[in-house]
Coordinates of C-alpha atoms in Angstrom, one line a residue:
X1 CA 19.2 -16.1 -4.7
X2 CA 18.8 -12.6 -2.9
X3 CA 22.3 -12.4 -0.9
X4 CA 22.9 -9.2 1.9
X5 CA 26.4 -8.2 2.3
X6 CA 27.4 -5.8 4.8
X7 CA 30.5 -3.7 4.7
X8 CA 32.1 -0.8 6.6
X9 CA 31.6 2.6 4.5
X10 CA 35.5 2.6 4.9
X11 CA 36.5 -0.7 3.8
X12 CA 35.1 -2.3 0.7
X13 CA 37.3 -5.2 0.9
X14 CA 36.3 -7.5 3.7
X15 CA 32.1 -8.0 4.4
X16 CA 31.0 -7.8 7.9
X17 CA 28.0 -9.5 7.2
X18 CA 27.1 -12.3 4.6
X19 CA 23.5 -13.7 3.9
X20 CA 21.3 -15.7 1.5
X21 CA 18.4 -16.6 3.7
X22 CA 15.2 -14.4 3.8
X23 CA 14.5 -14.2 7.1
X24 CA 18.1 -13.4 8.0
X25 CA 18.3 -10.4 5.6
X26 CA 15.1 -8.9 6.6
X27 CA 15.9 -8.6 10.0
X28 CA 19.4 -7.0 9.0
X29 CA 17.5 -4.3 6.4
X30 CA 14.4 -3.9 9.2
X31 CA 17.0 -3.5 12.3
X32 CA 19.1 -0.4 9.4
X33 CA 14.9 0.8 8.9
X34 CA 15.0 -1.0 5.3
X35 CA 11.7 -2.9 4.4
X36 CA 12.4 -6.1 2.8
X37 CA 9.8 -9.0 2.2
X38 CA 9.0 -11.1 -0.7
X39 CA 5.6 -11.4 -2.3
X40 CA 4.2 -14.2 -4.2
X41 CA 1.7 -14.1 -7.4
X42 CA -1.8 -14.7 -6.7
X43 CA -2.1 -16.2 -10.5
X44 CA 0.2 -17.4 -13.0
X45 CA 2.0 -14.7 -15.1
X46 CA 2.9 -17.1 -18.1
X47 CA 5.9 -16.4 -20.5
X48 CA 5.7 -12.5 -21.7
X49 CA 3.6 -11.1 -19.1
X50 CA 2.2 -7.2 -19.9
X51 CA 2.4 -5.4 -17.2
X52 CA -1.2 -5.0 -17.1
X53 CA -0.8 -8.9 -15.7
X54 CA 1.6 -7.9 -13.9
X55 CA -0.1 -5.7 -11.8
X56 CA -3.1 -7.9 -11.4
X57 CA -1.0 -10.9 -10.3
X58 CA 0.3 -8.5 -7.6
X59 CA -2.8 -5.9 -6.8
X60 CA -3.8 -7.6 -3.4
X61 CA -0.1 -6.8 -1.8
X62 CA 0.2 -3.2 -3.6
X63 CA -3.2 -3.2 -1.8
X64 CA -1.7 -3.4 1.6
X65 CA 1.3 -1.4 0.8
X66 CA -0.6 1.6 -0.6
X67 CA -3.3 1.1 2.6
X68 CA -0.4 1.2 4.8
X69 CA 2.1 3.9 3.4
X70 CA -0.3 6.0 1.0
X71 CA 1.3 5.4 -2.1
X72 CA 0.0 6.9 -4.9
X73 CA 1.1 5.5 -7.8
X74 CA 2.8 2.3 -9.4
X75 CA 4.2 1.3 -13.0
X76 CA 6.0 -1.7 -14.1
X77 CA 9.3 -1.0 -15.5
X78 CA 11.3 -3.9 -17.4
X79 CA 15.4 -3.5 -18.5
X80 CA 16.9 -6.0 -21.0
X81 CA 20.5 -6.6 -22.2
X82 CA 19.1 -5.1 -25.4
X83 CA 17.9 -1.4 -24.4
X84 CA 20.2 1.3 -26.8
X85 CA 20.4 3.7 -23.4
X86 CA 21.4 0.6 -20.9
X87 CA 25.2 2.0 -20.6
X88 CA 23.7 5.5 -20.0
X89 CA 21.1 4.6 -17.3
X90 CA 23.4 2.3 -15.6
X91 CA 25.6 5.1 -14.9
X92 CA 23.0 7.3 -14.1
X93 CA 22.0 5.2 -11.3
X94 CA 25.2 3.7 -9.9
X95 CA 25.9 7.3 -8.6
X96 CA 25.1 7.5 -4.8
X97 CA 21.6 10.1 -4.8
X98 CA 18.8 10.1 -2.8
X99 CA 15.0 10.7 -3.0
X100 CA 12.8 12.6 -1.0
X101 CA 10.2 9.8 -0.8
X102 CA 10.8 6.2 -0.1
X103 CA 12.1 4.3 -3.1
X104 CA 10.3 1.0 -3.6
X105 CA 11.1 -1.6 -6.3
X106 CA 9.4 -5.6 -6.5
X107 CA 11.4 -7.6 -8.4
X108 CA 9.0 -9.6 -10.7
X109 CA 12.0 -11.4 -12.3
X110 CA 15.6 -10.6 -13.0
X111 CA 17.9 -9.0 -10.7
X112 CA 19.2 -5.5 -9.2
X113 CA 22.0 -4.6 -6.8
X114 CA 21.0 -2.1 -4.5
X115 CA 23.5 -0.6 -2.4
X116 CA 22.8 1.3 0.8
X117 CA 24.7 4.0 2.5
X118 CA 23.6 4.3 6.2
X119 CA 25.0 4.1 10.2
X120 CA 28.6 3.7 8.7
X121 CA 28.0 1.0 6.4
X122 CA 27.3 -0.3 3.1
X123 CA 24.2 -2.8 2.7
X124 CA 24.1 -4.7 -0.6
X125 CA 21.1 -6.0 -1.3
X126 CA 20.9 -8.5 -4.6
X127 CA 17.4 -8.3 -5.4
X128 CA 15.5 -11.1 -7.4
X129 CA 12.2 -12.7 -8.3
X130 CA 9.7 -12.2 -5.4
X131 CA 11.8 -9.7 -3.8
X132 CA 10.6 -6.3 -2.5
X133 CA 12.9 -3.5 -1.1
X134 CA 11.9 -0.3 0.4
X135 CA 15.1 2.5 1.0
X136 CA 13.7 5.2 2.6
X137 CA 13.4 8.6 1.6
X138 CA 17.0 10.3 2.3
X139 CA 19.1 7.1 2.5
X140 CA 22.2 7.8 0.5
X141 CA 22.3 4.6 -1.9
X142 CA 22.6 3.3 -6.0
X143 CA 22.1 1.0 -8.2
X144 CA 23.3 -1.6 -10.1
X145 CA 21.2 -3.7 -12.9
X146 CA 24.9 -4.8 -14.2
X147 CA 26.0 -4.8 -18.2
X148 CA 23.3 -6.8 -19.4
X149 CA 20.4 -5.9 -17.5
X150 CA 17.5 -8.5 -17.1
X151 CA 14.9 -7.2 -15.3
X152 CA 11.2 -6.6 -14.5
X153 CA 10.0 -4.2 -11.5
X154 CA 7.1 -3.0 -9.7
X155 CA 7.8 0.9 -8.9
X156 CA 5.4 2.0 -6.4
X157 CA 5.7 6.1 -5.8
X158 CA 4.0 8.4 -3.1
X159 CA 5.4 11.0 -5.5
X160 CA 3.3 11.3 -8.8
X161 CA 6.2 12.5 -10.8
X162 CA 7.9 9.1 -10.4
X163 CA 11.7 8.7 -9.8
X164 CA 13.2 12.1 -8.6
X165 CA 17.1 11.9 -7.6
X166 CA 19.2 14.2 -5.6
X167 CA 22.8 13.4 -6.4
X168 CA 25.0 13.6 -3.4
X169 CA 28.6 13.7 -5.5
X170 CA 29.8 11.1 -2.9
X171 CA 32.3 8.8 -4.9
X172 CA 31.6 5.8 -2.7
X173 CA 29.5 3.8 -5.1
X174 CA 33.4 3.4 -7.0
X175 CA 35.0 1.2 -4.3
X176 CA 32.4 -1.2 -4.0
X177 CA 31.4 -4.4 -5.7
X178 CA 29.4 -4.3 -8.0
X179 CA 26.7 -6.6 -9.9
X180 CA 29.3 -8.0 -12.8

């Protein structure tokens, strides 16, 4: 179930908000300037989906996104327990960076913790099937697809060159909870 919990940047011990219902997390992340909606398949995507599928069973909302927010390109990315470089990558990306275009993941299935550091706080988001999450560009945030990641995404880019990250060097992302 996707969960929202808010903290204070200088207190990871006590939450100042706490939510698993949709409609109360999107107006949390939309109030901070964080898209988050969930989409739904317009076809089934049966057990072992390609992403070719994928991206068919989804088209008519990457439609309206990309009509919306020029977007110019999207992939589908998937992470399992079972990936030689998980360790590697989940370091990589559990160090606070930013991007100089909005980052925008749909969760197809699995999960993903993304953590957000803006006005003061620290927005967790647990993503999950039917989730979609936009940070945008220059919000100080990481990631977290835990130990034994399980996990397919839709990436959508308005930067052809895909996932560029500017690493801030800000230790925060070690204080706060994290996925597992």
């Amino acid at each position: 179930m996707s969960t929202l919990t808010i903290y204070s940047e200088n207190d990871a011990s006590q939450a100042l908000w706490h939510s698993q219902d949709a409609e109360a997390i999107r107006e949390q992340l939309n109030a901070a300037g964080v898209r988050f909606e969930r989409w739904e398949a317009n076809q089934p995507l049966g057990e072992a989906p390609t992403p070719e599928t994928v991206l068919t069973a989804y088209q008519h909302e990457i439609e309206k996104l990309v009509a919306e927010k020029n977007y110019q390109s999207w992939d589908v990315i998937s992470m399992r327990a079972s990936h030689p470089e998980k360790a590697a990558l989940r370091e990589k990306f559990l160090a606070e960076h930013t991007h100089g275009e909005d980052e925008v993941r749909f969760f197809v299935e699995g999960a993903g913790l993304f953590c957000l550091h803006l006005n003061g706080k620290v927005y967790q988001v647990l993503c999950e099937k039917n989730d979609l999450i936009s940070v945008p560009a220059g919000t100080p945030h990481w990631f977290d697809m835990g130990s034994q990641p399980n996990f397919t995404a839709i990436r959508i880019f308005d930067n052809p060159e895909g996932w560029v990250a500017k690493f801030t060097g800000n230790p925060i992302a070690d204080i706060y909870p994290r996925i597992d």
